[in-house]
Structures are given as structure tokens and as C-alpha cells.
Amino acid sequence: MKLAITNGRVIDPSQNLDGDYTTFAENGIVTSIHRNKKVPPGFEILDAKGAIVSPGFIDLHTHLREPGFEYREDIVSGAKAAVAGGFTTILCMANTKPVNDNASVTEMIIKRAKEVGLARILPVGALSKGLQGKELAEIGEMVKAGAVAISDDGMPVMHGKLMRHALEYAKSFGVPVITHAEDLTLSDGGCIHEGKVSTALGVAGIPEVAEEAMIQRDILLSKLTRHRLHVAHVSTETGIEMVRQAKKKKLPVTCEVTPHHLMLTDEACLEYNTHAKVNPPLRTRQDCAALIEALNDGTVDAIATDHAPHSEDEKSVGLGCSNFGLIGMETALPVLLKLVHQKKITLKKLIQLLTMGPARAMNLKGGSLKKGSPADITIFDPNRPVTIDPNRFFSKSRNTPFAHWRLKGKVLYTICNGKVVFSS
Amino acid sequence: MAEQKLLMTEAQMDKAIHAMAEKVIEDGLSEAVLVGIKTRGVPLAHWLARRLAQITRKTPKVGELDINLYRDDLSEVAEQPIIHKTDIPFSVDNSGIILVDDVLYTGRTIRAALDALIDFGRPKFVRLAVLVDRGWRELPIQAEYVGLTIKTKIDEVVKVMLEECDGKNEVLLKEHFSKRT
Amino acid sequence: MSLSVRHILSVNDLTKKDCALILKTAQNMEEISERSVKKVPILRGKTILLCFFEPSTRTRTSFEIAAKRLSADAVNISSVGSSLSKGETLLDTAKNLEAMNPDILVVRHAQSGIPHLLAQAVDCPVINAGDGMHEHPTQALLDLMTILKVKKRIAGLHIAIIGDILHSRVALSNIILLKKMGAKVSLAGPASMIPLGIEQFGVPIFYDIRKVIPSADVIMMLRIQREREADSFFPSLREYSRFFGLNKETMKHAKKDVVILHPGPVNRGVEIAPEIADGEHSLILDQVTNGVAVRMALLYLLCGAKK
């Protein structure tokens, strides 16, 4: 299997590359990338004229719901949604049923992902047994089975000593710990950001401090244990500042932000819109601005979607009772390109945050088109107008706050392991 | 402007109301109480009461009745009627009552007024006084005391104007507004 | 004349004209409740579903009486008897309710926003009879009527709302409505029960109730719920009563013509002393009477509303 991608503008932040190059891949590996447009015989040619050629996108934060909640999503629909959104590698969180807290579940997910074969699906193992926050899960076994990180995502680890031990134990197996930072005694019963909107809607709020207090605890534990901490979905100005300061002190801390926390405020919850109910909650304009600034100054390592499918029924029970979460893989690129079109970040920066950034944060192979890298490539047109239509999602769920948004940016081809796995 | 014709001047109205008062006395109903149907039946009832007082030296009691809560056409009217206050400051039980309204047309307003009155008690009798009877009844209702009886076309409008509501006293016959050019 | 809205979900949606029409209609309907035959036929044949998914006696009874005085058929669906506990989703419930062809749905729910959700799902007008910590628009309208009848105006009055602002849908509806009608509204209570972001409504906040009482024309006391003590919003009812309750001592500083409102049911001796609740300044029972009139007005006005 030989593939040559011609005529595109290649942007690969890992090599500081931006220009017209031809990319060659053989047997799932990038073999060369050069300005010569001549393609030797035997190569299948993919003409990327007018489009951007980027390393395949990496999403560090998704929920694929299999096993257990296949009515929301499964590995097949999740993988299809991923490649439709330009993602060639995705990490899936452990809050399945049964929980991915032991090697057999990890193996099952990896086996199913291989059968599906569209994208690289890398499981994140649970930090505690059953996400109960009481005893460590079998971290070593899961890592041997293929888990790339550990996290109780969805359930914060309230117990400080358990979190400490998780960091220490994970260190022995060389995998980072991802924290869902939330102090449940402070977020207690809240459903959207605590502030003007929660008061106007009469719903219980979640204060920023619920997130920030835990970010700070976990950064300090990372300092203590000298082990890799990745802070998931940072949503507040103070929270991102804590990560910035930790990085300044050279602590082994990375973080991600989501497209929705960059683009939306709690006002999206007005009219009791359950599709904007997410945890951590959408915050204020000021927080959005602080997160965008953090994209540019290098505080943020990755943009991750926190793709969290929920069924229609689970979302139509009122703002207070509906589940937290929204889906994001199929909307991420056009939504994020809005920041580029508004000149708030550069295209190169965006690609970095979707490729090399997450790869480095989790110590993954992809995220680059350097010779010898996996031939995971995303080709997209950043200017093609699109209207977000949830009915055309590959995901089984429709819970997006971006429905009907008119945006620019479309994935044309997604190539994973040298094979075209999606074309529009 | 729609074509309009003057049916009664203020003087003619007063004369007609005076004649009604005389007939009420003649019928031996000087003890009856008056109930004006909102809106224009109310000032007319007071007018009639003044004329009765001129003759008997005693002003009869006057009540005010809003019949909107008794209408049978709520789902058919385009604009929902505003509810006005009903004020019946006397016992209806065993009273002789003269209902007063401006124009008698289909009879449906009077039907509603009768239903309303009966909710207040059991009157000894109810008579009806109107300034103008323009015909086109849809219910078997007749007035005892009528100021003016005229034949009208169904799409014409008889407009009774009263000082208290309209700034002057007169009665006009207008073409229906839909024929306006 | 008709209302500018099809549903009564939030007082935010009501224009000043709407409020004037509702109050005028209510005042003109008061007389019906004083008759010996307390019934007029205007809503004969209309079906009003009272969907109370949260326990309520006063509001439900008030709506039921209002409906019956207008000859409508009021049918109760309480949470115990409904399918909500049987795993039926709210939208299913809405569709089922709608299949019975009601003319108006009156909805109370412990979760904020449920009346909004139902209003989007059904074809008939919906009245919010209290949703979670959000709003209770009919209560605010009856409070408005109660104040207006005694004070003859709203604009320029100083109204102090005292107590658990955070959990009170009555407070939020009243703040919005009274401000809209030109009153000056102040809030007082323990800081743990004053919600973040309430200042967006332009209301000064006091933690000492003696600071608002002297200048108040109207004092609106809110019900304090006992379970808030367990949730550490305040240490004890005794202490709450001492610092935030209305009693003879605090009333000494009040204006001579101050009036006192309370949405009920009253915790006597907690937020308000019995002698104050039953005293000359109290309009608590007037509120109940006016509640029926306001709800009659709303049922009448909404039944005639065009789609």
C-alpha cells in the first residue's frame, strides 16, 4: 500500500513545516516528505489541492460508552465519528459498564477497536476500582494490556491520599494520571456555572472553586510525587493560571481545554438548554478569553473534545436532572477554526494543539509527519462553509450545543495507518 | 368615512327616555331597581333613573352588570373581551328588575344578562328597556320599553353615543365598517 | 385586549401592559368570589390540568378554586398518581397530557425549567405554578395585586425581601416583577442564602435586616425550609429567628404604614413571630384571597388566547 498526497499545503508543527509538499507513505509509515511533485509509479495519488495536510488529529478525551452504554455510542460509531472529525487517534475514558478497571476490559476495547480498524483507539484505565475512589485499580495489568493513561474521569478522586498513591503507582508503569478536577462537596448538586445565569434560571450552580481547589491539590501532589499529571478540561481563568505557574516551576504537568469551553459561555444554558450542560460547566466570557490566551502562550498542551454521548431521553428530563456532557469529535474542527478565522490563534497553533501537543502530553507516537511516523494524516479545507447538522453525525448521539451553527472548515480525507478511512 | 345617518339627537333621546319612564310608572313598576348592562346600558340606566326620580321624587337603585363572563361566543371573537366590574348593590331576591341596554339586536347579550342576574338571586320579575330596537333577533327576547324601533340592514351598525363614554349624546346609523373605502 | 404571551412561564415575559390587564381582570373578578353562587359560566367545557409534580396544597387549591369559579373542569394530576415515578420521561408525560386535549396545563415541578420544557412540547398554554428555585409567577402577580390594593401604587415603593433568597422562586419572580413595575427592591438575609449574580437585577443586598426595615413600605418575608439547617446554610432555626426573623423588636423600627407579606405556609416563630403574622400590618390572608382572583384572571385570559 503506497500513497502520495500531492498539491496540499502541509502544516506539521512537529517539524516546523508549512508549505507545498508531497507526502509519501508506505505500509502505514510516512516515508518521505519533499517539494518534488513527481510521484514514482506504484503510488496511489491523493490530490489535496487547496487543502491543508496535517498530521492526524489526536483527541485525548472521549467517551465511547462501550461496553455498557451502547445505546449512546459504541466503538464502531465512535470510531466513525472520530475519523469524520479528522481524528486518527483517540483516548477513551474508563467510565463504561463494567468500568475499565482491569485488563480484561482494556483488552476487550483494544480487540474491538482493532476489528473496527478505522482509528487508533487507546483506552485510559480507571484509577480506582469501579471509579469508587477507594482502592487503586489494577493499573499495572491495564498498562500491560494497552492502557496509555489512568483516570477516574467523570468521577473526581476526592480522597487525597488515593490520588497520591495513584500518581506514585502510575509512575512505576510510566503512564500519566489524568485528573478530572472537581471537589464534589463544593459542586454539590450544581448543574451549571454558578453566576448570573444559574441565578436567573434558578438552578444550583457549580462554583469555579470546585474545580480550582482540586487542580491545585493535584498539581501539588504531582510536585510531591514528581510524576506526570494531566489536567483534563480546564475551564477557568484561575485554573489555567495554576497550570501556567506549575509549568513555570517545571513541574511535570500538562493540560487540555475543550472546544466548548473556548467557544461558549454559561449563557448557552439559557432557555434550559440541556445540550450546554457539561462538567466542568461552561463559564464566563472572561474565562474563555483566559483559555484562548493560554492556547497561545503554551500553557495548554492539547485541545480535547470530551466527547460524551447521551441519548435524547437522558437529555430531555430538564436541566437539573439531565446528564452532563456533549459530543464534540465531529464539530471540533469547524468550531475551532472559528478561532483561526477570528485571528485569535494561528492555524499552525491549532494544528499543533490537535497533533503534536496531545502526542507529547501522553507520550504517543503520532502527531507528526516526520519520516518513520505512522501515516496518520488529516486533510481539510479550512474555508469550506458548513452548517452543523446533528442528523448527519456518525455518532449515535445528537447532544451538541453547536447545532445549526454556520461555520467554515471541513475534513476532506482522514488517513489512518496509510489507509483512507474517511472521505467526504 | 363610512356613510352615517343621525337617528336621534340628544333631545330626542331624552324625550324617548322620558316616555319610557312614564310607561314604567304607568305599569306600576316605580319600585323596580334598574340594572344597566355594561358599557352603555349603565349611563342609560342612570338617565332613566333620573327621569323616574323627576316623576316619583325617588331615585331608583341602579346596578351595573358586565355580561362578558356569560358570553356564548368566547371562542369565536377575535379579541378577548376585557372583564369589567359587576356591581349589584342590592339584593336581587324578590326584586323587580328592569334591565337597561342601548341596542337590542340578536338578543344574546340579554340572554347572558339574564343568566348573570339569576346567579345573584331569584328576582320577582325582569323587564327590559332599550333605547333602540334594531331587529334581527336570534333568540325569543323582546323589550317592554323601547325608545326607538327601526328597520336596519344586517350589516349596518347602530351606534348609541353617550356623554359618559363618547363625549356626546346621539344615535347614529352607520354602514358596516367592512364597506368602508 | 389580550396578553402578549401564550404561556405564563416567567414574569420576565410579561409586559407592563400584560400585568395591568391581569390585575384589572383579577380585580373585576374578585366580586364573583363574594357572591352566594360563586360561579360564572365563561370557561364551561374547558379542561384545566393541574400537574403538581411536587407537593402543594395552597397553590393547587387556589388554582382549582379559580378554575371552578369560572366553570372549567379542573383535573388534578399529582406526582404520586402520575407516571413520572415509573420512568416515563417528561416529554412522554407531556405528550400523554396533551393527548387528553387540555385547554391549559398548570405545572409545578421541583426542577427549574420544567414548565418551559413542557410549553415547548405541548400545544396548549402552560402556567408555571412554581418550578424549583426558578420562578413562581402567579405568586408574584398576586403579591403585586395585594400591594397595589393597599398602597395604590408600585412605582417608588421600597420593598424589602427577607430570608432565603437563594432557594426562593417567590423571591426571584417578585424581584423581577416589582423592579419592572418601578419599585425599589432590597434583599436581606444571611449571605449563605443570597445567590451569586443576584446583583444583575439591580437590588442592594443587606446582611442585617434592621438596615432595610426602617425604610421599607412593604416587607416580604420568605419561608425558611427546615432542611436547609442540615445543609449548613445556617446553624439553627433559633439563631436564624434571632437574626433574620421578623418580630415585635424588629418591627419597632418599621414605618407605621408598613405592610407584611409572606407566601405561606408560615413557620410561626421562625421567620415571623405569630403576633406579627396575625397583626395589623399583615396581609397574609389577603394574599390568599387575591391569589384566587389572579389565577381566575390568568385562566380566563389564557383560555381566550389565540394560537
Coordinates of N, CA and C in Angstrom, one line a residue, chain A residues 200-360:
Chain A
A200 N -30.5 33.4 37.4 CA -31.7 33.7 36.6 C -32.5 32.5 36.3
L201 N -31.8 31.4 36.1 CA -32.6 30.2 35.8 C -33.1 29.4 37.0
G202 N -32.6 29.9 38.2 CA -33.0 29.2 39.4 C -32.5 27.8 39.5
V203 N -31.3 27.5 39.0 CA -30.7 26.2 39.2 C -29.4 26.3 40.0
A204 N -29.1 25.2 40.7 CA -28.0 25.2 41.5 C -26.7 25.3 40.7
G205 N -25.8 26.1 41.2 CA -24.6 26.4 40.4 C -23.4 25.6 40.9
I206 N -22.4 25.6 40.0 CA -21.1 24.9 40.4 C -20.1 26.1 40.4
P207 N -19.5 26.4 41.6 CA -18.6 27.5 41.6 C -17.2 27.1 41.0
E208 N -16.5 28.1 40.5 CA -15.2 27.8 39.9 C -14.3 27.1 40.9
V209 N -14.4 27.4 42.2 CA -13.5 26.9 43.2 C -13.6 25.4 43.3
A210 N -14.8 24.8 42.9 CA -14.9 23.4 43.0 C -13.9 22.7 42.1
E211 N -13.6 23.4 40.9 CA -12.6 22.9 40.0 C -11.2 23.3 40.4
E212 N -11.0 24.6 40.8 CA -9.7 25.1 41.0 C -9.0 24.5 42.3
A213 N -9.8 24.3 43.3 CA -9.2 23.7 44.5 C -8.6 22.3 44.2
M214 N -9.3 21.6 43.3 CA -8.8 20.2 43.0 C -7.6 20.3 42.1
I215 N -7.6 21.3 41.1 CA -6.4 21.4 40.2 C -5.2 21.7 41.1
Q216 N -5.4 22.6 42.1 CA -4.3 23.0 42.9 C -3.8 21.8 43.7
R217 N -4.7 21.0 44.3 CA -4.3 19.8 45.1 C -3.5 18.9 44.2
D218 N -4.0 18.6 43.0 CA -3.3 17.6 42.2 C -2.0 18.1 41.6
I219 N -1.9 19.4 41.4 CA -0.6 20.0 41.0 C 0.4 19.8 42.1
L220 N 0.0 20.0 43.3 CA 0.9 19.9 44.5 C 1.2 18.4 44.7
L221 N 0.3 17.5 44.4 CA 0.6 16.1 44.5 C 1.6 15.6 43.4
S222 N 1.4 16.3 42.2 CA 2.4 16.0 41.2 C 3.8 16.4 41.6
K223 N 3.8 17.6 42.3 CA 5.1 18.1 42.7 C 5.7 17.1 43.8
L224 N 4.8 16.7 44.7 CA 5.3 15.8 45.7 C 5.8 14.4 45.1
T225 N 5.0 13.9 44.2 CA 5.3 12.5 43.7 C 6.3 12.6 42.5
R226 N 6.5 13.8 42.0 CA 7.3 14.0 40.8 C 6.8 13.1 39.7
H227 N 5.5 13.1 39.5 CA 5.0 12.3 38.4 C 4.0 13.1 37.5
R228 N 3.9 12.6 36.3 CA 3.1 13.3 35.3 C 1.6 13.4 35.6
L229 N 1.2 14.6 35.6 CA -0.2 14.9 35.9 C -0.7 15.6 34.6
H230 N -1.9 15.1 34.1 CA -2.5 15.8 33.0 C -3.9 16.3 33.5
V231 N -4.1 17.6 33.5 CA -5.3 18.2 33.9 C -6.3 18.2 32.8
A232 N -7.4 17.5 32.9 CA -8.4 17.4 31.9 C -9.3 18.7 31.9
H233 N -9.8 19.0 30.8 CA -10.8 20.1 30.6 C -10.7 21.2 31.6
V234 N -9.7 22.0 31.5 CA -9.6 23.2 32.4 C -10.6 24.2 31.9
S235 N -11.3 24.8 32.8 CA -12.4 25.7 32.3 C -12.3 27.1 32.9
T236 N -11.5 27.4 33.8 CA -11.5 28.7 34.5 C -10.2 29.4 34.3
E237 N -10.3 30.7 34.5 CA -9.1 31.6 34.4 C -8.1 31.3 35.5
T238 N -8.6 31.1 36.7 CA -7.7 30.8 37.8 C -7.1 29.4 37.6
G239 N -7.9 28.5 37.1 CA -7.5 27.1 36.9 C -6.3 27.0 36.0
I240 N -6.4 27.8 34.9 CA -5.4 27.7 33.8 C -4.1 28.4 34.3
E241 N -4.4 29.5 35.2 CA -3.2 30.2 35.7 C -2.4 29.2 36.7
M242 N -3.1 28.4 37.4 CA -2.4 27.4 38.2 C -1.5 26.5 37.4
V243 N -2.1 26.1 36.2 CA -1.3 25.2 35.4 C -0.1 26.0 34.8
R244 N -0.3 27.2 34.5 CA 0.8 28.1 34.0 C 1.9 28.2 35.0
Q245 N 1.5 28.4 36.2 CA 2.5 28.6 37.3 C 3.3 27.3 37.5
A246 N 2.5 26.2 37.5 CA 3.2 24.8 37.7 C 4.2 24.6 36.6
K247 N 3.8 25.0 35.3 CA 4.8 24.8 34.2 C 6.0 25.7 34.4
K248 N 5.8 26.9 34.9 CA 6.9 27.8 35.1 C 7.9 27.2 36.1
K249 N 7.3 26.4 37.1 CA 8.2 25.8 38.1 C 8.7 24.5 37.6
K250 N 8.5 24.2 36.3 CA 9.0 22.9 35.6 C 8.4 21.7 36.2
L251 N 7.2 21.8 36.8 CA 6.5 20.6 37.3 C 6.0 19.8 36.1
P252 N 5.9 18.4 36.3 CA 5.5 17.6 35.1 C 4.0 17.6 34.9
V253 N 3.5 18.8 34.6 CA 2.0 19.0 34.5 C 1.7 19.4 33.1
T254 N 0.7 18.8 32.5 CA 0.2 19.2 31.2 C -1.3 19.4 31.4
C255 N -1.9 20.0 30.4 CA -3.4 20.1 30.5 C -4.0 20.2 29.1
E256 N -5.3 20.1 29.1 CA -6.1 20.2 27.9 C -7.3 21.2 28.1
V257 N -7.7 21.8 27.1 CA -9.0 22.5 27.1 C -9.9 22.0 26.0
T258 N -11.2 22.2 26.1 CA -12.1 21.7 25.1 C -12.6 22.8 24.2
P259 N -13.1 22.4 23.0 CA -13.6 23.5 22.1 C -14.8 24.2 22.8
H260 N -15.6 23.5 23.5 CA -16.8 24.2 24.1 C -16.4 25.2 25.2
H261 N -15.4 24.9 26.0 CA -15.0 25.9 27.0 C -14.3 27.1 26.3
L262 N -13.8 26.9 25.1 CA -13.2 28.0 24.4 C -14.2 28.9 23.8
M263 N -15.3 28.3 23.3 CA -16.2 29.0 22.4 C -17.5 29.4 23.1
L264 N -17.9 28.8 24.2 CA -19.3 29.0 24.8 C -19.2 29.5 26.2
T265 N -20.2 30.3 26.6 CA -20.3 30.7 28.0 C -21.6 30.1 28.6
D266 N -21.7 30.3 29.9 CA -22.9 29.8 30.5 C -24.2 30.3 29.9
E267 N -24.1 31.3 29.2 CA -25.3 31.8 28.5 C -25.9 30.8 27.5
A268 N -25.1 29.9 27.1 CA -25.6 28.8 26.2 C -26.7 28.0 26.9
C269 N -26.7 28.0 28.3 CA -27.6 27.2 29.0 C -29.0 27.9 29.2
L270 N -29.1 29.2 28.8 CA -30.3 29.9 28.9 C -31.4 29.1 28.1
E271 N -32.7 29.3 28.5 CA -33.8 28.5 28.0 C -33.6 27.1 28.4
Y272 N -32.8 26.8 29.4 CA -32.7 25.5 29.9 C -32.2 24.5 28.9
N273 N -31.2 24.9 28.1 CA -30.7 24.1 27.1 C -29.8 23.0 27.7
T274 N -30.3 21.8 27.7 CA -29.5 20.7 28.3 C -28.3 20.3 27.5
H275 N -28.3 20.7 26.2 CA -27.1 20.3 25.4 C -25.9 21.2 25.8
A276 N -26.1 22.2 26.6 CA -25.0 23.0 27.1 C -24.6 22.7 28.5
K277 N -25.2 21.6 29.0 CA -24.9 21.2 30.4 C -23.8 20.2 30.3
V278 N -22.7 20.6 30.9 CA -21.4 19.8 30.7 C -20.6 20.0 32.0
N279 N -19.8 19.1 32.3 CA -19.0 19.2 33.5 C -17.5 19.1 33.2
P280 N -16.6 20.1 33.5 CA -17.0 21.3 34.2 C -17.9 22.1 33.3
P281 N -18.7 23.0 34.0 CA -19.7 23.8 33.3 C -19.1 24.9 32.4
L282 N -19.8 25.3 31.4 CA -19.4 26.4 30.6 C -19.4 27.6 31.5
R283 N -18.3 28.4 31.3 CA -18.1 29.5 32.3 C -18.4 30.9 31.7
T284 N -17.6 31.9 31.9 CA -17.9 33.2 31.5 C -17.0 33.6 30.3
R285 N -17.3 34.7 29.7 CA -16.5 35.3 28.7 C -15.1 35.5 29.1
Q286 N -14.9 36.0 30.3 CA -13.5 36.2 30.8 C -12.7 34.9 30.9
D287 N -13.4 33.8 31.2 CA -12.7 32.5 31.3 C -12.3 32.1 29.9
C288 N -13.3 32.3 28.9 CA -13.0 31.9 27.5 C -11.7 32.6 27.1
A289 N -11.7 33.9 27.3 CA -10.5 34.8 26.9 C -9.2 34.3 27.5
A290 N -9.3 33.9 28.8 CA -8.1 33.4 29.5 C -7.6 32.1 28.9
L291 N -8.6 31.2 28.5 CA -8.2 29.9 28.0 C -7.6 30.2 26.6
I292 N -8.1 31.1 25.8 CA -7.5 31.4 24.5 C -6.1 31.9 24.6
E293 N -5.9 32.8 25.6 CA -4.6 33.3 25.8 C -3.6 32.2 26.2
A294 N -4.2 31.2 27.0 CA -3.3 30.1 27.4 C -3.0 29.1 26.2
L295 N -3.8 29.1 25.2 CA -3.5 28.4 24.0 C -2.2 29.0 23.4
N296 N -2.2 30.3 23.3 CA -1.1 31.0 22.6 C 0.2 31.0 23.4
D297 N 0.1 31.0 24.7 CA 1.4 31.1 25.5 C 2.0 29.8 25.9
G298 N 1.3 28.7 25.4 CA 1.9 27.4 25.6 C 1.5 26.7 26.9
T299 N 0.6 27.4 27.6 CA 0.1 26.7 28.8 C -0.7 25.5 28.5
V300 N -1.5 25.6 27.4 CA -2.3 24.5 27.0 C -1.5 23.5 26.1
D301 N -1.6 22.2 26.4 CA -0.8 21.3 25.6 C -1.7 20.7 24.5
A302 N -3.0 20.6 24.7 CA -3.9 19.9 23.8 C -5.3 20.5 23.9
I303 N -5.9 20.4 22.7 CA -7.4 20.6 22.7 C -8.0 19.2 22.6
A304 N -8.9 18.9 23.5 CA -9.6 17.6 23.5 C -11.1 17.8 23.6
T305 N -11.8 16.9 23.0 CA -13.3 17.3 22.9 C -14.1 16.9 24.1
D306 N -13.6 16.0 24.9 CA -14.5 15.4 26.0 C -15.8 14.9 25.4
H307 N -15.7 14.3 24.2 CA -16.9 13.7 23.5 C -17.7 12.8 24.5
A308 N -18.8 13.2 24.9 CA -19.6 12.5 25.9 C -21.1 12.3 25.4
P309 N -21.3 11.2 24.6 CA -22.6 11.0 24.1 C -23.7 10.6 25.1
H310 N -24.8 11.2 24.9 CA -26.0 10.9 25.8 C -27.2 10.8 24.9
S311 N -28.1 9.9 25.2 CA -29.3 9.7 24.4 C -30.3 10.9 24.6
E312 N -31.2 11.0 23.6 CA -32.2 12.1 23.7 C -33.0 12.0 25.0
D313 N -33.4 10.8 25.4 CA -34.1 10.7 26.7 C -33.3 11.2 27.9
E314 N -32.0 10.9 27.9 CA -31.2 11.4 29.0 C -31.1 12.9 29.0
K315 N -31.3 13.5 27.9 CA -31.1 15.0 27.8 C -32.5 15.7 27.9
S316 N -33.6 15.0 27.8 CA -34.9 15.7 27.8 C -35.6 15.5 29.1
V317 N -34.9 15.6 30.2 CA -35.6 15.4 31.5 C -35.4 16.7 32.4
G318 N -35.1 17.8 31.7 CA -34.9 19.1 32.4 C -33.4 19.3 32.7
L319 N -33.0 20.5 32.8 CA -31.6 20.9 33.0 C -31.1 20.3 34.3
G320 N -31.9 20.3 35.4 CA -31.4 19.8 36.6 C -31.1 18.3 36.6
C321 N -31.9 17.5 36.0 CA -31.8 16.1 36.0 C -31.0 15.5 34.9
S322 N -30.8 16.2 33.8 CA -30.2 15.6 32.6 C -28.7 15.3 32.9
N323 N -28.2 14.4 32.1 CA -26.8 14.1 32.3 C -25.9 15.2 31.8
F324 N -24.7 15.2 32.4 CA -23.7 16.2 31.9 C -23.0 15.6 30.7
G325 N -22.7 16.5 29.8 CA -21.8 16.1 28.7 C -22.4 16.4 27.3
L326 N -21.5 16.6 26.4 CA -21.8 16.9 25.0 C -20.9 16.2 24.1
I327 N -21.3 16.0 22.8 CA -20.4 15.3 21.9 C -19.6 16.4 21.1
G328 N -18.4 16.0 20.7 CA -17.6 17.1 20.1 C -16.7 16.6 18.9
M329 N -16.5 15.4 18.7 CA -15.5 15.0 17.7 C -15.8 15.5 16.3
E330 N -17.1 15.5 15.9 CA -17.5 15.8 14.6 C -17.7 17.3 14.3
T331 N -17.6 18.1 15.4 CA -17.8 19.5 15.3 C -16.5 20.3 15.6
A332 N -15.5 19.5 16.2 CA -14.3 20.2 16.7 C -13.6 21.1 15.7
L333 N -13.3 20.5 14.5 CA -12.5 21.3 13.6 C -13.2 22.6 13.1
P334 N -14.4 22.6 12.6 CA -15.0 23.8 12.2 C -15.2 24.8 13.4
V335 N -15.5 24.3 14.6 CA -15.7 25.2 15.7 C -14.4 25.8 16.1
L336 N -13.3 25.0 16.1 CA -12.0 25.6 16.5 C -11.5 26.5 15.4
L337 N -11.8 26.2 14.1 CA -11.3 27.1 13.0 C -11.9 28.5 13.2
K338 N -13.0 28.6 13.9 CA -13.6 29.9 14.1 C -12.6 30.8 14.8
L339 N -11.8 30.2 15.7 CA -10.8 31.0 16.4 C -9.7 31.4 15.5
V340 N -9.4 30.6 14.5 CA -8.4 30.9 13.5 C -8.9 32.1 12.6
H341 N -10.2 31.9 12.1 CA -10.8 32.9 11.3 C -10.9 34.3 12.0
Q342 N -11.1 34.2 13.3 CA -11.2 35.4 14.1 C -9.8 35.9 14.5
K343 N -8.8 35.2 14.0 CA -7.4 35.6 14.2 C -7.0 35.6 15.7
K344 N -7.7 34.7 16.5 CA -7.3 34.6 17.9 C -6.2 33.7 18.1
I345 N -6.1 32.7 17.2 CA -4.9 31.8 17.2 C -4.6 31.5 15.7
T346 N -3.3 31.1 15.5 CA -2.9 30.8 14.1 C -3.4 29.3 13.8
L347 N -3.4 29.1 12.5 CA -3.8 27.7 12.0 C -2.7 26.7 12.5
K348 N -1.5 27.2 12.4 CA -0.4 26.3 12.9 C -0.5 25.9 14.4
K349 N -0.9 26.9 15.1 CA -1.1 26.7 16.6 C -2.2 25.7 16.8
L350 N -3.3 25.9 16.0 CA -4.4 25.0 16.2 C -4.0 23.5 15.9
I351 N -3.3 23.4 14.8 CA -2.9 22.1 14.4 C -1.9 21.5 15.4
Q352 N -1.1 22.3 15.9 CA -0.2 21.8 17.0 C -1.0 21.3 18.2
L353 N -2.0 22.0 18.6 CA -2.8 21.6 19.7 C -3.7 20.3 19.5
L354 N -3.8 20.0 18.2 CA -4.6 18.8 17.8 C -3.6 17.6 17.5
T355 N -2.3 17.9 17.4 CA -1.5 16.8 16.8 C -0.3 16.6 17.8
M356 N 0.8 17.4 17.6 CA 2.0 17.2 18.3 C 1.8 17.5 19.8
G357 N 0.9 18.5 20.1 CA 0.7 18.8 21.6 C 0.2 17.6 22.3
P358 N -1.0 17.0 21.9 CA -1.5 15.9 22.7 C -0.6 14.7 22.6
A359 N 0.1 14.5 21.5 CA 1.0 13.3 21.4 C 2.1 13.4 22.4
R360 N 2.7 14.6 22.6 CA 3.7 14.8 23.6 C 3.2 14.6 25.0

